[in-house]
PDB file of C-alpha atoms and ligand atoms in Angstrom:
ATOM      1  CA  VAL A   1     103.206  75.286  15.687  1.00 82.00           C
ATOM      2  CA  SER A   2     102.215  71.737  16.508  1.00 97.00           C
ATOM      3  CA  VAL A   3     105.184  69.731  17.778  1.00 98.00           C
ATOM      4  CA  TRP A   4     105.237  65.943  18.120  1.00 98.00           C
ATOM      5  CA  ALA A   5     107.949  63.746  19.523  1.00 98.00           C
ATOM      6  CA  ILE A   6     108.828  60.174  18.593  1.00 99.00           C
ATOM      7  CA  VAL A   7     110.781  58.192  21.183  1.00 98.00           C
ATOM      8  CA  VAL A   8     112.249  55.023  19.644  1.00 98.00           C
ATOM      9  CA  ALA A   9     112.533  52.152  22.109  1.00 98.00           C
ATOM     10  CA  ALA A  10     112.184  49.104  19.885  1.00 97.00           C
ATOM     11  CA  GLY A  11     115.819  48.022  19.862  1.00 95.00           C
ATOM     12  CA  SER A  12     116.745  44.614  21.206  1.00 90.00           C
ATOM     13  CA  GLY A  13     119.903  45.816  22.958  1.00 81.00           C
ATOM     14  CA  SER A  14     122.100  43.097  21.491  1.00 80.00           C
ATOM     15  CA  ARG A  15     125.302  44.813  22.707  1.00 75.00           C
ATOM     16  CA  PHE A  16     123.835  45.231  26.200  1.00 73.00           C
ATOM     17  CA  GLY A  17     122.382  41.745  26.433  1.00 76.00           C
ATOM     18  CA  GLY A  18     118.756  42.916  26.623  1.00 82.00           C
ATOM     19  CA  PRO A  19     116.628  45.984  26.000  1.00 89.00           C
ATOM     20  CA  LYS A  20     118.639  48.599  27.920  1.00 93.00           C
ATOM     21  CA  GLN A  21     115.853  51.166  27.690  1.00 95.00           C
ATOM     22  CA  TYR A  22     113.796  49.114  30.197  1.00 95.00           C
ATOM     23  CA  GLU A  23     116.562  48.869  32.800  1.00 95.00           C
ATOM     24  CA  ALA A  24     116.125  50.724  36.085  1.00 95.00           C
ATOM     25  CA  LEU A  25     117.939  54.040  36.438  1.00 96.00           C
ATOM     26  CA  GLY A  26     117.413  55.803  39.741  1.00 93.00           C
ATOM     27  CA  THR A  27     113.719  55.500  40.525  1.00 92.00           C
ATOM     28  CA  HIS A  28     112.519  55.049  36.924  1.00 96.00           C
ATOM     29  CA  ARG A  29     113.178  53.045  33.791  1.00 97.00           C
ATOM     30  CA  VAL A  30     115.740  54.451  31.330  1.00 97.00           C
ATOM     31  CA  LEU A  31     113.023  55.245  28.812  1.00 97.00           C
ATOM     32  CA  ASP A  32     110.947  57.228  31.324  1.00 98.00           C
ATOM     33  CA  TYR A  33     113.613  59.933  31.363  1.00 97.00           C
ATOM     34  CA  ALA A  34     113.509  60.215  27.577  1.00 98.00           C
ATOM     35  CA  LEU A  35     109.702  60.407  27.640  1.00 98.00           C
ATOM     36  CA  ALA A  36     109.677  63.141  30.293  1.00 97.00           C
ATOM     37  CA  ASP A  37     112.278  65.235  28.463  1.00 97.00           C
ATOM     38  CA  ALA A  38     110.410  64.878  25.163  1.00 98.00           C
ATOM     39  CA  ARG A  39     107.088  65.786  26.760  1.00 97.00           C
ATOM     40  CA  ALA A  40     108.408  69.146  27.941  1.00 96.00           C
ATOM     41  CA  HIS A  41     108.475  70.527  24.385  1.00 97.00           C
ATOM     42  CA  ALA A  42     105.959  68.383  22.496  1.00 98.00           C
ATOM     43  CA  ASP A  43     102.190  68.611  22.131  1.00 98.00           C
ATOM     44  CA  GLY A  44     102.046  64.880  21.502  1.00 98.00           C
ATOM     45  CA  LEU A  45     104.295  61.906  22.000  1.00 98.00           C
ATOM     46  CA  VAL A  46     104.586  58.598  20.153  1.00 98.00           C
ATOM     47  CA  LEU A  47     106.493  55.757  21.806  1.00 98.00           C
ATOM     48  CA  VAL A  48     107.818  53.062  19.473  1.00 98.00           C
ATOM     49  CA  VAL A  49     108.354  49.699  21.186  1.00 98.00           C
ATOM     50  CA  ALA A  50     109.172  46.120  20.249  1.00 97.00           C
ATOM     51  CA  PRO A  51     106.094  44.341  18.840  1.00 97.00           C
ATOM     52  CA  GLU A  52     105.753  42.128  21.930  1.00 96.00           C
ATOM     53  CA  ARG A  53     105.414  45.248  24.098  1.00 96.00           C
ATOM     54  CA  ALA A  54     102.971  47.132  21.870  1.00 97.00           C
ATOM     55  CA  ALA A  55      99.994  46.227  24.087  1.00 96.00           C
ATOM     56  CA  ASP A  56     101.694  47.363  27.307  1.00 96.00           C
ATOM     57  CA  ALA A  57     100.249  50.455  28.994  1.00 95.00           C
ATOM     58  CA  GLU A  58     102.536  53.483  28.702  1.00 97.00           C
ATOM     59  CA  PRO A  59     100.556  56.381  30.195  1.00 97.00           C
ATOM     60  CA  ALA A  60     103.278  58.919  29.393  1.00 97.00           C
ATOM     61  CA  ALA A  61     102.748  58.429  25.638  1.00 98.00           C
ATOM     62  CA  ASP A  62      99.787  59.513  23.493  1.00 98.00           C
ATOM     63  CA  ALA A  63     100.327  56.553  21.179  1.00 98.00           C
ATOM     64  CA  VAL A  64     102.307  53.328  21.432  1.00 98.00           C
ATOM     65  CA  VAL A  65     103.222  51.610  18.184  1.00 98.00           C
ATOM     66  CA  ALA A  66     105.250  48.545  17.211  1.00 98.00           C
ATOM     67  CA  GLY A  67     108.686  49.254  15.764  1.00 98.00           C
ATOM     68  CA  GLY A  68     110.576  47.583  12.956  1.00 98.00           C
ATOM     69  CA  ALA A  69     113.757  45.614  12.444  1.00 97.00           C
ATOM     70  CA  THR A  70     115.953  48.727  12.201  1.00 97.00           C
ATOM     71  CA  ARG A  71     116.000  52.112  13.864  1.00 98.00           C
ATOM     72  CA  SER A  72     114.906  53.770  10.609  1.00 98.00           C
ATOM     73  CA  ALA A  73     111.941  51.382  10.301  1.00 98.00           C
ATOM     74  CA  SER A  74     111.005  52.161  13.896  1.00 98.00           C
ATOM     75  CA  VAL A  75     111.083  55.907  13.222  1.00 98.00           C
ATOM     76  CA  ARG A  76     108.811  55.358  10.232  1.00 98.00           C
ATOM     77  CA  ALA A  77     106.384  53.387  12.382  1.00 98.00           C
ATOM     78  CA  GLY A  78     106.321  56.296  14.807  1.00 98.00           C
ATOM     79  CA  LEU A  79     105.912  58.837  12.045  1.00 98.00           C
ATOM     80  CA  ALA A  80     102.839  57.026  10.787  1.00 98.00           C
ATOM     81  CA  ALA A  81     101.180  57.767  14.145  1.00 98.00           C
ATOM     82  CA  VAL A  82     102.057  61.485  14.121  1.00 98.00           C
ATOM     83  CA  PRO A  83      99.050  63.601  13.082  1.00 98.00           C
ATOM     84  CA  ALA A  84      99.206  65.032   9.570  1.00 98.00           C
ATOM     85  CA  ASP A  85      98.995  68.599  10.882  1.00 97.00           C
ATOM     86  CA  ALA A  86     102.155  68.322  13.029  1.00 98.00           C
ATOM     87  CA  GLU A  87     104.677  70.918  11.837  1.00 98.00           C
ATOM     88  CA  VAL A  88     107.764  69.849  13.771  1.00 98.00           C
ATOM     89  CA  VAL A  89     108.794  66.314  14.753  1.00 98.00           C
ATOM     90  CA  LEU A  90     111.437  65.605  17.400  1.00 98.00           C
ATOM     91  CA  VAL A  91     113.038  62.145  17.263  1.00 99.00           C
ATOM     92  CA  HIS A  92     114.791  60.796  20.340  1.00 98.00           C
ATOM     93  CA  ASP A  93     116.490  57.564  21.386  1.00 98.00           C
ATOM     94  CA  ALA A  94     114.853  55.994  24.450  1.00 98.00           C
ATOM     95  CA  ALA A  95     118.371  54.880  25.356  1.00 97.00           C
ATOM     96  CA  ARG A  96     119.466  58.496  26.053  1.00 98.00           C
ATOM     97  CA  PRO A  97     118.030  59.245  29.498  1.00 97.00           C
ATOM     98  CA  LEU A  98     120.164  62.307  30.229  1.00 96.00           C
ATOM     99  CA  ALA A  99     119.477  64.553  27.226  1.00 97.00           C
ATOM    100  CA  GLY A 100     117.549  67.009  29.386  1.00 96.00           C
ATOM    101  CA  ALA A 101     114.430  68.937  28.395  1.00 97.00           C
ATOM    102  CA  GLU A 102     116.482  72.041  27.643  1.00 97.00           C
ATOM    103  CA  LEU A 103     118.235  70.334  24.731  1.00 98.00           C
ATOM    104  CA  PHE A 104     114.835  69.573  23.188  1.00 98.00           C
ATOM    105  CA  GLY A 105     114.128  73.298  23.400  1.00 98.00           C
ATOM    106  CA  VAL A 106     117.388  74.207  21.658  1.00 98.00           C
ATOM    107  CA  VAL A 107     116.731  71.729  18.834  1.00 98.00           C
ATOM    108  CA  LEU A 108     113.154  72.927  18.450  1.00 98.00           C
ATOM    109  CA  ALA A 109     114.250  76.564  18.284  1.00 98.00           C
ATOM    110  CA  ALA A 110     116.692  75.790  15.473  1.00 98.00           C
ATOM    111  CA  VAL A 111     113.906  74.195  13.410  1.00 98.00           C
ATOM    112  CA  ARG A 112     111.617  77.134  14.109  1.00 98.00           C
ATOM    113  CA  GLU A 113     114.376  79.404  12.849  1.00 98.00           C
ATOM    114  CA  GLY A 114     114.427  77.635   9.498  1.00 97.00           C
ATOM    115  CA  ALA A 115     116.479  74.454   9.690  1.00 98.00           C
ATOM    116  CA  ASP A 116     115.182  71.349   7.915  1.00 98.00           C
ATOM    117  CA  ALA A 117     116.895  69.358  10.646  1.00 98.00           C
ATOM    118  CA  ALA A 118     118.643  70.284  13.897  1.00 98.00           C
ATOM    119  CA  VAL A 119     121.127  67.919  15.460  1.00 98.00           C
ATOM    120  CA  PRO A 120     123.058  68.004  18.750  1.00 98.00           C
ATOM    121  CA  VAL A 121     126.736  67.163  18.401  1.00 98.00           C
ATOM    122  CA  VAL A 122     129.719  66.925  20.734  1.00 98.00           C
ATOM    123  CA  PRO A 123     133.450  66.974  19.965  1.00 97.00           C
ATOM    124  CA  VAL A 124     135.176  63.641  19.454  1.00 96.00           C
ATOM    125  CA  THR A 125     137.895  63.180  22.057  1.00 95.00           C
ATOM    126  CA  ASP A 126     139.345  59.858  20.926  1.00 96.00           C
ATOM    127  CA  THR A 127     141.349  59.635  17.725  1.00 97.00           C
ATOM    128  CA  ILE A 128     139.229  57.645  15.258  1.00 97.00           C
ATOM    129  CA  ARG A 129     140.518  55.102  12.728  1.00 97.00           C
ATOM    130  CA  THR A 130     138.704  53.345   9.928  1.00 97.00           C
ATOM    131  CA  ARG A 131     138.583  49.553  10.301  1.00 96.00           C
ATOM    132  CA  PRO A 132     141.125  47.516   8.317  1.00 96.00           C
ATOM    133  CA  GLY A 133     139.550  45.147   5.820  1.00 94.00           C
ATOM    134  CA  GLY A 134     139.655  43.849   2.274  1.00 93.00           C
ATOM    135  CA  GLY A 135     143.349  44.653   1.914  1.00 95.00           C
ATOM    136  CA  ASP A 136     142.802  48.198   3.193  1.00 95.00           C
ATOM    137  CA  PRO A 137     144.973  48.718   6.278  1.00 94.00           C
ATOM    138  CA  GLY A 138     142.629  51.422   7.536  1.00 96.00           C
ATOM    139  CA  ARG A 139     143.601  54.960   8.326  1.00 97.00           C
ATOM    140  CA  THR A 140     143.311  57.623  10.983  1.00 98.00           C
ATOM    141  CA  LEU A 141     140.739  60.368  10.404  1.00 97.00           C
ATOM    142  CA  ASP A 142     141.376  64.021  11.211  1.00 97.00           C
ATOM    143  CA  ARG A 143     139.721  64.375  14.605  1.00 97.00           C
ATOM    144  CA  ALA A 144     139.330  68.132  14.204  1.00 96.00           C
ATOM    145  CA  THR A 145     136.850  67.516  11.396  1.00 97.00           C
ATOM    146  CA  LEU A 146     134.694  65.041  13.388  1.00 98.00           C
ATOM    147  CA  VAL A 147     131.785  65.359  15.820  1.00 98.00           C
ATOM    148  CA  ALA A 148     129.659  62.727  17.528  1.00 98.00           C
ATOM    149  CA  VAL A 149     125.932  62.941  16.834  1.00 98.00           C
ATOM    150  CA  GLN A 150     123.232  62.685  19.506  1.00 98.00           C
ATOM    151  CA  THR A 151     119.481  62.877  19.775  1.00 98.00           C
ATOM    152  CA  PRO A 152     116.989  64.576  20.166  1.00 98.00           C
ATOM    153  CA  GLN A 153     117.011  65.570  16.513  1.00 99.00           C
ATOM    154  CA  GLY A 154     114.375  68.017  15.280  1.00 98.00           C
ATOM    155  CA  PHE A 155     112.794  68.175  11.820  1.00 99.00           C
ATOM    156  CA  ARG A 156     110.286  70.088   9.786  1.00 98.00           C
ATOM    157  CA  ALA A 157     107.639  67.387   9.673  1.00 98.00           C
ATOM    158  CA  GLU A 158     107.249  67.491   5.909  1.00 98.00           C
ATOM    159  CA  VAL A 159     111.009  67.051   5.482  1.00 98.00           C
ATOM    160  CA  LEU A 160     111.158  64.042   7.825  1.00 98.00           C
ATOM    161  CA  ARG A 161     108.233  62.412   6.017  1.00 98.00           C
ATOM    162  CA  ALA A 162     109.806  63.084   2.614  1.00 98.00           C
ATOM    163  CA  VAL A 163     113.238  61.703   3.473  1.00 98.00           C
ATOM    164  CA  HIS A 164     111.701  58.521   4.910  1.00 98.00           C
ATOM    165  CA  ALA A 165     109.733  57.833   1.731  1.00 97.00           C
ATOM    166  CA  GLY A 166     111.335  54.875  -0.031  1.00 93.00           C
ATOM    167  CA  ASP A 167     112.328  53.244   3.264  1.00 97.00           C
ATOM    168  CA  PRO A 168     115.963  54.380   3.457  1.00 97.00           C
ATOM    169  CA  GLU A 169     118.304  53.123   6.171  1.00 98.00           C
ATOM    170  CA  GLY A 170     120.518  55.292   8.331  1.00 97.00           C
ATOM    171  CA  THR A 171     121.862  55.187  11.869  1.00 97.00           C
ATOM    172  CA  ASP A 172     120.076  58.492  12.504  1.00 98.00           C
ATOM    173  CA  ASP A 173     117.541  60.695  10.706  1.00 98.00           C
ATOM    174  CA  ALA A 174     119.647  63.786  10.026  1.00 98.00           C
ATOM    175  CA  SER A 175     121.885  61.717   7.741  1.00 98.00           C
ATOM    176  CA  LEU A 176     118.812  61.063   5.575  1.00 98.00           C
ATOM    177  CA  VAL A 177     118.230  64.828   5.358  1.00 98.00           C
ATOM    178  CA  ASP A 178     121.870  65.271   4.316  1.00 97.00           C
ATOM    179  CA  ASP A 179     121.395  62.672   1.595  1.00 96.00           C
ATOM    180  CA  ALA A 180     118.328  64.543   0.337  1.00 96.00           C
ATOM    181  CA  GLY A 181     120.214  67.856   0.193  1.00 97.00           C
ATOM    182  CA  GLY A 182     118.352  69.406   3.134  1.00 97.00           C
ATOM    183  CA  ARG A 183     119.675  72.008   5.545  1.00 98.00           C
ATOM    184  CA  VAL A 184     121.022  70.369   8.693  1.00 98.00           C
ATOM    185  CA  VAL A 185     121.920  72.740  11.537  1.00 98.00           C
ATOM    186  CA  LEU A 186     124.237  71.579  14.338  1.00 98.00           C
ATOM    187  CA  VAL A 187     123.645  72.621  17.942  1.00 98.00           C
ATOM    188  CA  ASP A 188     125.741  71.893  21.017  1.00 98.00           C
ATOM    189  CA  GLY A 189     124.902  68.543  22.603  1.00 98.00           C
ATOM    190  CA  HIS A 190     125.880  67.472  26.107  1.00 95.00           C
ATOM    191  CA  ALA A 191     128.678  65.167  27.188  1.00 93.00           C
ATOM    192  CA  ALA A 192     126.249  63.580  29.673  1.00 94.00           C
ATOM    193  CA  ASN A 193     123.792  62.754  26.880  1.00 96.00           C
ATOM    194  CA  ARG A 194     125.319  59.357  26.240  1.00 95.00           C
ATOM    195  CA  LYS A 195     123.469  56.489  24.626  1.00 96.00           C
ATOM    196  CA  ILE A 196     123.130  53.517  26.954  1.00 95.00           C
ATOM    197  CA  THR A 197     124.730  50.798  24.861  1.00 92.00           C
ATOM    198  CA  GLU A 198     126.761  48.696  27.259  1.00 92.00           C
ATOM    199  CA  ALA A 199     126.415  47.890  30.968  1.00 93.00           C
ATOM    200  CA  LEU A 200     129.114  50.454  31.737  1.00 96.00           C
ATOM    201  CA  ASP A 201     126.982  53.206  30.171  1.00 95.00           C
ATOM    202  CA  LEU A 202     124.172  52.469  32.621  1.00 96.00           C
ATOM    203  CA  GLU A 203     126.600  52.640  35.544  1.00 96.00           C
ATOM    204  CA  ILE A 204     127.885  56.001  34.284  1.00 96.00           C
ATOM    205  CA  ALA A 205     124.344  57.351  33.860  1.00 96.00           C
ATOM    206  CA  ALA A 206     123.469  56.252  37.400  1.00 96.00           C
ATOM    207  CA  ALA A 207     126.557  58.008  38.742  1.00 95.00           C
ATOM    208  CA  LEU A 208     125.713  61.185  36.807  1.00 94.00           C
ATOM    209  CA  LEU A 209     122.183  61.150  38.221  1.00 92.00           C
ATOM    210  CA  VAL A 210     123.565  60.951  41.742  1.00 91.00           C
ATOM    211  CA  ALA A 211     126.183  63.637  41.077  1.00 88.00           C
ATOM    212  CA  HIS A 212     123.838  66.099  39.390  1.00 82.00           C
ATOM    213  CA  GLY A 213     120.559  65.224  41.035  1.00 77.00           C
ATOM    214  CA  ASP A 214     117.649  63.407  39.445  1.00 66.00           C
ATOM    215  CA  PRO A 215     115.698  66.076  37.534  1.00 60.00           C
ATOM    216  CA  ARG A 216     112.483  64.059  37.810  1.00 55.00           C
TER     217      ARG A 216
HETATM  218  O1  C5P B 301     121.012  50.527  18.616  1.00 81.24           O
HETATM  219  P1  C5P B 301     120.764  51.909  18.149  1.00 81.24           P
HETATM  220  O2  C5P B 301     121.895  52.825  18.375  1.00 81.24           O
HETATM  221  O3  C5P B 301     120.261  51.962  16.756  1.00 81.24           O
HETATM  222  O4  C5P B 301     119.575  52.425  19.067  1.00 81.24           O
HETATM  223  C1  C5P B 301     119.161  53.765  19.094  1.00 81.24           C
HETATM  224  C2  C5P B 301     117.712  53.812  19.534  1.00 81.24           C
HETATM  225  O5  C5P B 301     116.906  53.265  18.507  1.00 81.24           O
HETATM  226  C3  C5P B 301     117.424  53.007  20.820  1.00 81.24           C
HETATM  227  O6  C5P B 301     116.605  53.788  21.684  1.00 81.24           O
HETATM  228  C4  C5P B 301     116.714  51.784  20.294  1.00 81.24           C
HETATM  229  O7  C5P B 301     115.746  51.243  21.203  1.00 81.24           O
HETATM  230  C5  C5P B 301     116.034  52.311  19.032  1.00 81.24           C
HETATM  231  N1  C5P B 301     115.791  51.256  18.032  1.00 81.24           N
HETATM  232  C6  C5P B 301     114.486  50.996  17.619  1.00 81.24           C
HETATM  233  N2  C5P B 301     114.246  49.979  16.721  1.00 81.24           N
HETATM  234  C7  C5P B 301     115.257  49.243  16.222  1.00 81.24           C
HETATM  235  C8  C5P B 301     116.600  49.496  16.635  1.00 81.24           C
HETATM  236  C9  C5P B 301     116.837  50.528  17.521  1.00 81.24           C
HETATM  237  O8  C5P B 301     113.551  51.654  18.077  1.00 81.24           O
HETATM  238  N3  C5P B 301     114.968  48.241  15.389  1.00 81.24           N
END
């Protein structure tokens, strides 16, 4: 089975105040951790970057392509560079440096066992409310029914290509498979696999690297 990975790193990091995936973490850039983890289980690797970085050398990737205005558009740009004979595609956020190679293996195994999509999730520990607005006061959701979704997410390649036809928008790719009626399998994610969104997240990731040892 030919497995390709797409690492999306084309976000502008508006909440961070810059592209967080290029910040230093330990001895590497944030995105280098994502690339190394993805490489462990992929035959090929596509890195999706902001257009102004598309000419930069990234030796860890087999292809570097320019992303789009949204995460979904960036995934599609990456998918266009995945060879047609790839059977499984793993999609990962460059902003998640602490996923670990093992989680890629778990996601890949679930796809090999028949899932259209495999998604790591973790329990939600905060109580979550909907935002008030438009006369709606908002309400509290039942936390027991909620999970938080991470990457890497794994897909049968033909399913990922099919659900991206028509340029849909989603905050992840598994939600597009849900919308298309595909079979999404949940696997256990890791609490340490946080997305670097704010400056605090980078400080936490740095502390975790020190506490647990830099795997690279
Ligand atoms: O901000 P968001 O949660 O969507 O970012 C998740 C990942 O998607 C990040 O690694 C970010 O660089 C990437 N992204 C992208 N292209 C965009 C927006 C986000 O590659 N236009």
